[in-house]
């Protein structure tokens, strides 16, 4: 890490009732054994009487390239001492001045297709204690040492605005380095840095575009205490190889005739290799890639294969994923094999990509969309898996220029995504709900590649709206803070001086128009606020404080009366369209409200006063124009119009129950089906369940006829779609996340697990379970900053058994949705309908 003030967190493991932390002490040292004796020469916080479990390092200035050890001592509420194990962090460059290497590339231009390979041999003359490799790349890379790939990351480094910020990756290579001669190899791919494929998003015209380049420092520490640094410089050699085309957008092409066995090993004959080209750094801002990497997370064998003839096969993975295929091929010299990836097949069984290639604008027929191409050399088998591309697909059509033999076991899929840890689980008595939850997670992960994307096949774009529509789903289910913090840095890089943000982030320039307004680009406020709610971490708010203000200043400048048309609207609605001014103004209100809360949090009185007044101005303007107090209807009473007003706090308190009742009536009038686009889908379930209409919310969520989420599932979906109409002629990606907030609602609406704004990070859990009549049981669990929160209810006759676990050092406020004379009991005693508990396990009976 590069941070001079890293954030330190811990969890207290104590399952006893009322377990709490009364004090902590943090010890920091360069010697792990010293900590066991409570010696801390780098930082000793002293005993701090606090229940906090998230603390920012405040010790001595951290040195670069140094491993630090730390542990925490806790005192519980009985003053007993608890000792953590010793953990470690390791610093990297800290600042760009500590780099020794030079940026290098080959001597080809941006239009040259084959990927460049680089190599260098060096000698480690002394006994090695430790070794680290630090590599920064414009483009993508794979790093090799003595013939083996270093690490298991895919598609590194993550996509950024390359002319404003570059990421470097660190590796512990001690085990791969050996005393004596070594060989290091680097293979570069284009990625988003040199986007040769052409599409409507114009990444081929990005201002940063250049031939891929890299900078490498290998830092070797010997047992005698000395250090040696091997760098990228003008002694390296370069050559092209079997990867003859690579595109993050379309596919990869491989010609086995150009294979170079042993190119990254000692002793390889590189007399025909050329010298390198020295290059300028893409930016002056080179920082550590402090986030979960992309990996091949799950191996998925082909479920079936259909052979049409000796040159055509179609494989089916049985589910839709983002990732790659690995295929084993053998055939005559010169045989060209094409692997076309798609989400659906035509009636005749061949792969159909007509729903995903619609924005591709190729100059010729050589760069094939969603297709890898392998040319065989006739010298045995070729095991091929693309290194610098990924796709969204379920089916793979393999065609060859000459007959080849393939069986089901010859092709395997790999589900790729940012390898975030699981943080939540859901299970219910309705299998449709279970399938929807899994499909939502599949789509979420399929669209997490160092930033949230819209779809993994057609675009791979970081659409801002899609990102914030599904942020709660993401954070309930996965520990994704590092991905979102990186994406917020992308936002700061992209923000114009006047505060405007583009529709897609990162961007090569596309997306600065008239529709990139509040309903989409409110990510700048909504994402950091949700990170604060879920993690209790103020840093994302602090990092983006100025940027939220700049954004609001711009919107205010074009919307002086409090209403704005700056936005895209309720995208892909079933049939009804809500007014653009109405929905955009509501998100304007959301941003101003968040800004006022953040200002208050940071004790900025003037900002709080200003933005609180701005929020009230916007709210008043919306209600004056769109709200009929007599009927308790917003606009014309559409589902989206009523939902967004309820969810985002536009409705005056005394009208909430009436507006919610009108929403329930409107859903019933629409046949208990959805009539919303993305903005309404984000809002409707919570708008209902949070306002006394949980039964209607569940009926919508569990609906399995058109239009509904369940309609996709009963028609075979394993991911979420882009359109309610599965026969739509456009906007019909089969792996989209923009309708994905239902996955978060399972936790908040049925399990009832909600963050408490006054005690964020689940320091106090709000438990508002939905005991809906259509379910016999429901269980949700979430791994929060304090531990596992468990909320599970089961029907038993006319009673409900409700089991709750609140982790140590936290508490919960339970809201029992009792009705018809029901009461809630704990250990046989009646408890109030709003009941406060400390940590522990509880079983309530509602009867």
Coordinates of C-alpha atoms in Angstrom, one line a residue, residues 243-588:
X243 CA -0.7 -13.5 -30.0
X244 CA -1.3 -11.7 -33.3
X245 CA -4.3 -9.7 -32.2
X246 CA -5.8 -8.8 -28.9
X247 CA -8.8 -6.6 -28.0
X248 CA -10.5 -6.3 -24.6
X249 CA -13.7 -5.5 -26.6
X250 CA -13.8 -8.3 -29.2
X251 CA -11.4 -11.2 -28.8
X252 CA -7.9 -12.6 -29.1
X253 CA -6.2 -14.3 -32.1
X254 CA -3.4 -16.8 -31.7
X255 CA -1.1 -18.3 -34.3
X256 CA 0.8 -21.3 -33.1
X257 CA 3.4 -20.9 -35.8
X258 CA 4.9 -18.1 -33.9
X259 CA 5.2 -19.9 -30.5
X260 CA 8.5 -19.3 -28.7
X261 CA 9.0 -22.1 -26.2
X262 CA 11.2 -21.0 -23.3
X263 CA 11.1 -17.3 -24.2
X264 CA 10.9 -16.3 -20.6
X265 CA 13.6 -18.7 -19.3
X266 CA 17.4 -18.5 -18.8
X267 CA 19.4 -19.4 -21.9
X268 CA 16.8 -18.7 -24.5
X269 CA 18.3 -17.7 -27.8
X270 CA 17.2 -14.2 -28.3
X271 CA 19.7 -13.1 -30.9
X272 CA 16.9 -12.2 -33.3
X273 CA 15.1 -10.1 -30.7
X274 CA 15.2 -6.3 -31.1
X275 CA 16.0 -3.4 -28.8
X276 CA 13.3 -1.6 -27.0
X277 CA 12.0 2.0 -27.1
X278 CA 12.1 4.3 -24.1
X279 CA 8.8 6.0 -23.4
X280 CA 7.5 8.8 -21.2
X281 CA 5.3 7.8 -18.3
X282 CA 1.5 7.9 -19.2
X283 CA 0.9 10.1 -16.1
X284 CA 2.7 11.5 -13.1
X285 CA 0.2 9.8 -10.8
X286 CA 1.3 6.1 -10.3
X287 CA -0.4 4.5 -7.3
X288 CA -0.7 1.0 -5.8
X289 CA -3.6 -1.1 -7.1
X290 CA -5.0 -1.6 -3.6
X291 CA -8.1 -3.7 -4.4
X292 CA -9.2 -7.3 -5.0
X293 CA -7.9 -8.4 -8.4
X294 CA -9.7 -10.0 -11.3
X295 CA -9.2 -13.8 -11.3
X296 CA -10.5 -16.9 -12.9
X297 CA -12.8 -17.5 -10.0
X298 CA -14.9 -20.5 -11.0
X299 CA -14.2 -23.3 -13.5
X300 CA -17.3 -24.3 -15.4
X301 CA -17.2 -27.5 -17.5
X302 CA -19.3 -27.6 -20.6
X303 CA -22.7 -29.0 -19.9
X304 CA -23.2 -30.3 -23.4
X305 CA -21.8 -30.1 -27.0
X306 CA -23.7 -30.4 -30.2
X307 CA -21.8 -31.6 -33.3
X308 CA -23.1 -30.3 -36.6
X309 CA -20.3 -31.8 -38.6
X310 CA -16.5 -32.2 -38.4
X311 CA -16.0 -28.4 -38.6
X312 CA -18.8 -27.1 -36.5
X313 CA -19.5 -27.7 -32.8
X314 CA -21.7 -25.7 -30.3
X315 CA -20.8 -25.9 -26.6
X316 CA -23.3 -25.0 -23.8
X317 CA -22.0 -24.1 -20.3
X318 CA -25.6 -24.2 -19.0
X319 CA -25.4 -20.7 -17.5
X320 CA -24.5 -17.2 -18.6
X321 CA -21.1 -15.9 -17.3
X322 CA -18.5 -13.3 -17.9
X323 CA -15.1 -14.7 -18.6
X324 CA -13.2 -16.8 -21.1
X325 CA -13.0 -20.3 -22.5
X326 CA -10.1 -22.7 -22.5
X327 CA -10.0 -25.1 -25.3
X328 CA -7.8 -28.0 -26.3
X329 CA -7.3 -28.2 -30.1
X330 CA -5.4 -30.5 -32.5
X331 CA -5.5 -30.5 -36.2
X332 CA -3.6 -30.1 -39.5
X333 CA -1.1 -27.4 -40.1
X334 CA -2.8 -24.2 -41.1
X335 CA -6.2 -25.1 -39.6
X336 CA -8.0 -21.9 -38.5
X337 CA -10.4 -22.4 -35.6
X338 CA -12.9 -19.7 -34.6
X339 CA -14.6 -19.7 -31.2
X340 CA -17.7 -17.4 -31.3
X341 CA -19.2 -16.6 -27.9
X342 CA -22.8 -15.7 -27.4
X343 CA -25.7 -15.6 -24.9
X344 CA -28.3 -17.3 -27.1
X345 CA -28.7 -19.6 -30.1
X346 CA -30.9 -19.5 -33.1
X347 CA -33.6 -22.1 -33.6
X348 CA -31.2 -24.1 -35.7
X349 CA -28.8 -24.3 -32.7
X350 CA -26.0 -22.0 -34.0
X351 CA -24.8 -19.1 -31.8
X352 CA -26.6 -15.8 -32.2
X353 CA -24.7 -12.6 -31.3
X354 CA -27.1 -10.2 -32.9
X355 CA -28.1 -8.9 -29.4
X356 CA -24.6 -8.0 -28.4
X357 CA -22.7 -6.8 -31.5
X358 CA -25.0 -3.8 -32.3
X359 CA -22.5 -1.1 -31.3
X360 CA -19.5 -2.6 -33.0
X361 CA -18.2 -0.6 -36.0
X362 CA -15.4 -2.6 -37.6
X363 CA -13.4 -1.4 -40.6
X364 CA -13.0 -4.9 -41.9
X365 CA -13.8 -8.5 -41.2
X366 CA -10.5 -9.4 -39.5
X367 CA -11.3 -8.4 -35.9
X368 CA -14.3 -10.6 -35.1
X369 CA -16.7 -9.7 -32.3
X370 CA -16.9 -12.0 -29.3
X371 CA -14.6 -14.4 -31.2
X372 CA -11.2 -15.9 -30.6
X373 CA -9.2 -17.3 -33.5
X374 CA -6.6 -20.0 -33.3
X375 CA -4.3 -21.0 -36.1
X376 CA -2.8 -24.5 -35.6
X377 CA 0.7 -25.5 -36.6
X378 CA 0.1 -29.3 -36.9
X379 CA 2.7 -30.1 -34.1
X380 CA 0.4 -31.5 -31.5
X381 CA -2.2 -30.0 -29.2
X382 CA -2.7 -26.3 -28.5
X383 CA -4.2 -25.4 -25.1
X384 CA -5.6 -21.9 -25.7
X385 CA -7.2 -19.4 -23.3
X386 CA -7.2 -15.7 -24.1
X387 CA -5.0 -13.6 -21.9
X388 CA -6.2 -10.0 -22.6
X389 CA -9.9 -10.3 -23.2
X390 CA -13.1 -11.5 -21.6
X391 CA -16.6 -12.0 -22.9
X392 CA -20.2 -12.5 -21.8
X393 CA -21.6 -15.8 -22.9
X394 CA -23.3 -19.1 -22.3
X395 CA -22.7 -20.7 -25.7
X396 CA -19.5 -21.2 -27.8
X397 CA -19.6 -22.1 -31.5
X398 CA -16.4 -23.7 -32.7
X399 CA -15.8 -23.7 -36.4
X400 CA -12.7 -24.8 -38.3
X401 CA -11.3 -24.5 -41.8
X402 CA -10.4 -28.2 -41.7
X403 CA -12.0 -31.1 -39.8
X404 CA -11.1 -31.4 -36.1
X405 CA -12.4 -33.7 -33.4
X406 CA -13.8 -32.2 -30.2
X407 CA -15.6 -33.7 -27.2
X408 CA -17.4 -32.1 -24.3
X409 CA -14.3 -32.1 -22.1
X410 CA -12.2 -30.2 -24.6
X411 CA -13.8 -26.8 -23.7
X412 CA -14.1 -25.3 -20.3
X413 CA -15.5 -21.9 -19.2
X414 CA -14.0 -19.7 -16.5
X415 CA -16.1 -17.2 -14.6
X416 CA -13.9 -14.1 -14.2
X417 CA -14.6 -11.1 -12.1
X418 CA -13.1 -9.0 -9.3
X419 CA -12.5 -11.6 -6.6
X420 CA -14.5 -9.9 -3.9
X421 CA -15.3 -12.0 -0.8
X422 CA -18.9 -13.1 -0.2
X423 CA -20.6 -11.0 2.5
X424 CA -24.2 -12.1 2.4
X425 CA -26.5 -15.1 1.9
X426 CA -30.2 -15.6 1.3
X427 CA -32.4 -18.6 1.4
X428 CA -36.2 -18.9 1.3
X429 CA -39.1 -21.4 1.0
X430 CA -39.7 -20.0 -2.5
X431 CA -37.2 -21.4 -5.0
X432 CA -38.0 -18.6 -7.4
X433 CA -36.6 -16.1 -4.9
X434 CA -33.5 -18.3 -4.4
X435 CA -32.9 -18.4 -8.1
X436 CA -33.5 -14.7 -8.5
X437 CA -30.9 -14.0 -5.7
X438 CA -28.4 -16.2 -7.4
X439 CA -29.1 -14.7 -10.8
X440 CA -28.7 -11.2 -9.4
X441 CA -25.3 -12.1 -7.9
X442 CA -24.2 -13.7 -11.2
X443 CA -25.0 -10.5 -13.0
X444 CA -23.4 -8.4 -10.3
X445 CA -20.1 -10.4 -10.5
X446 CA -20.3 -10.6 -14.3
X447 CA -20.2 -6.8 -14.2
X448 CA -17.4 -6.3 -11.7
X449 CA -14.0 -5.9 -13.5
X450 CA -12.2 -3.3 -11.4
X451 CA -15.2 -1.1 -11.8
X452 CA -19.0 -1.8 -12.1
X453 CA -20.1 -2.3 -15.7
X454 CA -23.4 -2.5 -17.5
X455 CA -22.8 -5.7 -19.4
X456 CA -19.8 -8.0 -20.1
X457 CA -20.4 -8.6 -23.8
X458 CA -21.8 -5.7 -25.7
X459 CA -20.2 -2.7 -24.0
X460 CA -18.2 -3.4 -20.8
X461 CA -18.8 0.3 -19.9
X462 CA -18.8 1.8 -16.5
X463 CA -22.3 3.2 -16.8
X464 CA -22.8 5.4 -13.7
X465 CA -26.5 4.7 -13.3
X466 CA -26.1 1.0 -13.4
X467 CA -23.4 1.3 -10.7
X468 CA -25.5 3.2 -8.2
X469 CA -28.8 1.4 -8.9
X470 CA -27.3 -1.8 -7.7
X471 CA -24.8 -0.6 -5.0
X472 CA -26.9 -2.0 -2.1
X473 CA -27.2 -5.4 -3.8
X474 CA -23.4 -5.4 -4.2
X475 CA -22.6 -4.4 -0.6
X476 CA -25.1 -6.7 1.0
X477 CA -23.7 -9.6 -0.9
X478 CA -20.0 -8.8 -1.3
X479 CA -17.1 -7.0 0.4
X480 CA -16.6 -4.6 -2.4
X481 CA -15.3 -1.4 -0.8
X482 CA -12.0 -1.4 -2.5
X483 CA -13.6 -1.7 -6.0
X484 CA -15.9 1.2 -5.3
X485 CA -13.1 3.4 -3.8
X486 CA -11.1 2.8 -7.0
X487 CA -14.2 3.7 -9.1
X488 CA -14.7 6.9 -7.1
X489 CA -11.1 7.8 -7.9
X490 CA -12.0 7.3 -11.5
X491 CA -14.9 9.8 -11.0
X492 CA -12.5 12.4 -9.6
X493 CA -10.2 11.9 -12.6
X494 CA -13.0 12.3 -15.0
X495 CA -14.8 15.3 -13.4
X496 CA -14.6 18.4 -15.5
X497 CA -13.5 21.7 -13.8
X498 CA -17.2 22.8 -13.9
X499 CA -18.3 19.7 -12.0
X500 CA -19.8 17.7 -14.8
X501 CA -19.3 14.0 -14.9
X502 CA -19.7 11.7 -18.0
X503 CA -22.3 8.9 -18.3
X504 CA -19.6 6.2 -18.4
X505 CA -16.5 6.2 -16.1
X506 CA -13.8 5.7 -17.1
X507 CA -14.3 7.2 -20.6
X508 CA -12.2 8.1 -23.6
X509 CA -14.3 11.2 -24.0
X510 CA -17.8 9.8 -24.7
X511 CA -20.6 10.7 -22.3
X512 CA -20.3 14.4 -21.8
X513 CA -23.6 15.6 -23.2
X514 CA -27.1 16.6 -22.0
X515 CA -28.3 13.3 -20.6
X516 CA -25.4 12.6 -18.2
X517 CA -27.4 14.1 -15.4
X518 CA -28.4 13.5 -11.8
X519 CA -30.3 10.2 -12.3
X520 CA -27.0 8.6 -13.6
X521 CA -24.0 10.6 -12.3
X522 CA -25.3 10.9 -8.8
X523 CA -22.8 8.1 -8.2
X524 CA -20.5 10.8 -6.9
X525 CA -22.7 11.2 -3.8
X526 CA -24.7 7.9 -3.6
X527 CA -21.7 5.5 -3.7
X528 CA -19.6 7.1 -1.0
X529 CA -22.7 7.5 1.2
X530 CA -23.5 3.8 0.9
X531 CA -19.9 2.9 1.7
X532 CA -20.3 5.0 4.9
X533 CA -23.6 3.3 5.8
X534 CA -22.3 -0.2 5.2
X535 CA -18.8 0.2 6.6
X536 CA -19.0 3.1 9.0
X537 CA -16.0 4.5 7.1
X538 CA -15.9 8.3 6.6
X539 CA -12.9 8.3 4.2
X540 CA -15.0 7.8 1.0
X541 CA -17.0 10.8 2.0
X542 CA -13.9 12.8 2.8
X543 CA -12.2 11.8 -0.5
X544 CA -15.2 13.0 -2.5
X545 CA -16.5 16.0 -0.5
X546 CA -15.2 18.6 -2.8
X547 CA -16.3 16.7 -5.9
X548 CA -19.9 16.4 -4.7
X549 CA -19.9 20.2 -4.0
X550 CA -18.6 20.9 -7.5
X551 CA -21.2 18.6 -9.0
X552 CA -24.0 20.3 -7.1
X553 CA -22.7 23.7 -8.0
X554 CA -23.0 22.8 -11.7
X555 CA -26.5 21.4 -11.4
X556 CA -27.6 24.4 -9.4
X557 CA -26.2 26.8 -12.1
X558 CA -28.5 25.3 -14.7
X559 CA -31.5 24.7 -12.4
X560 CA -31.9 28.0 -10.4
X561 CA -35.6 27.3 -9.5
X562 CA -34.9 23.9 -8.0
X563 CA -36.1 21.7 -10.8
X564 CA -33.9 20.2 -13.5
X565 CA -34.2 18.2 -16.7
X566 CA -30.5 17.2 -16.5
X567 CA -30.8 13.4 -16.8
X568 CA -31.6 10.4 -18.8
X569 CA -34.9 9.3 -17.3
X570 CA -36.6 6.0 -16.4
X571 CA -34.7 4.0 -18.9
X572 CA -36.3 0.9 -20.6
X573 CA -39.8 1.2 -19.0
X574 CA -42.4 -1.5 -19.5
X575 CA -44.9 0.9 -21.1
X576 CA -45.2 4.2 -19.1
X577 CA -42.8 7.1 -19.1
X578 CA -42.4 9.4 -16.1
X579 CA -41.5 13.0 -16.6
X580 CA -37.7 13.6 -17.0
X581 CA -37.9 16.8 -15.0
X582 CA -39.5 15.0 -12.1
X583 CA -37.1 12.1 -11.8
X584 CA -34.0 14.2 -12.4
X585 CA -35.1 16.7 -9.8
X586 CA -35.5 13.9 -7.3
X587 CA -32.0 12.8 -7.7
X588 CA -30.9 16.4 -7.5

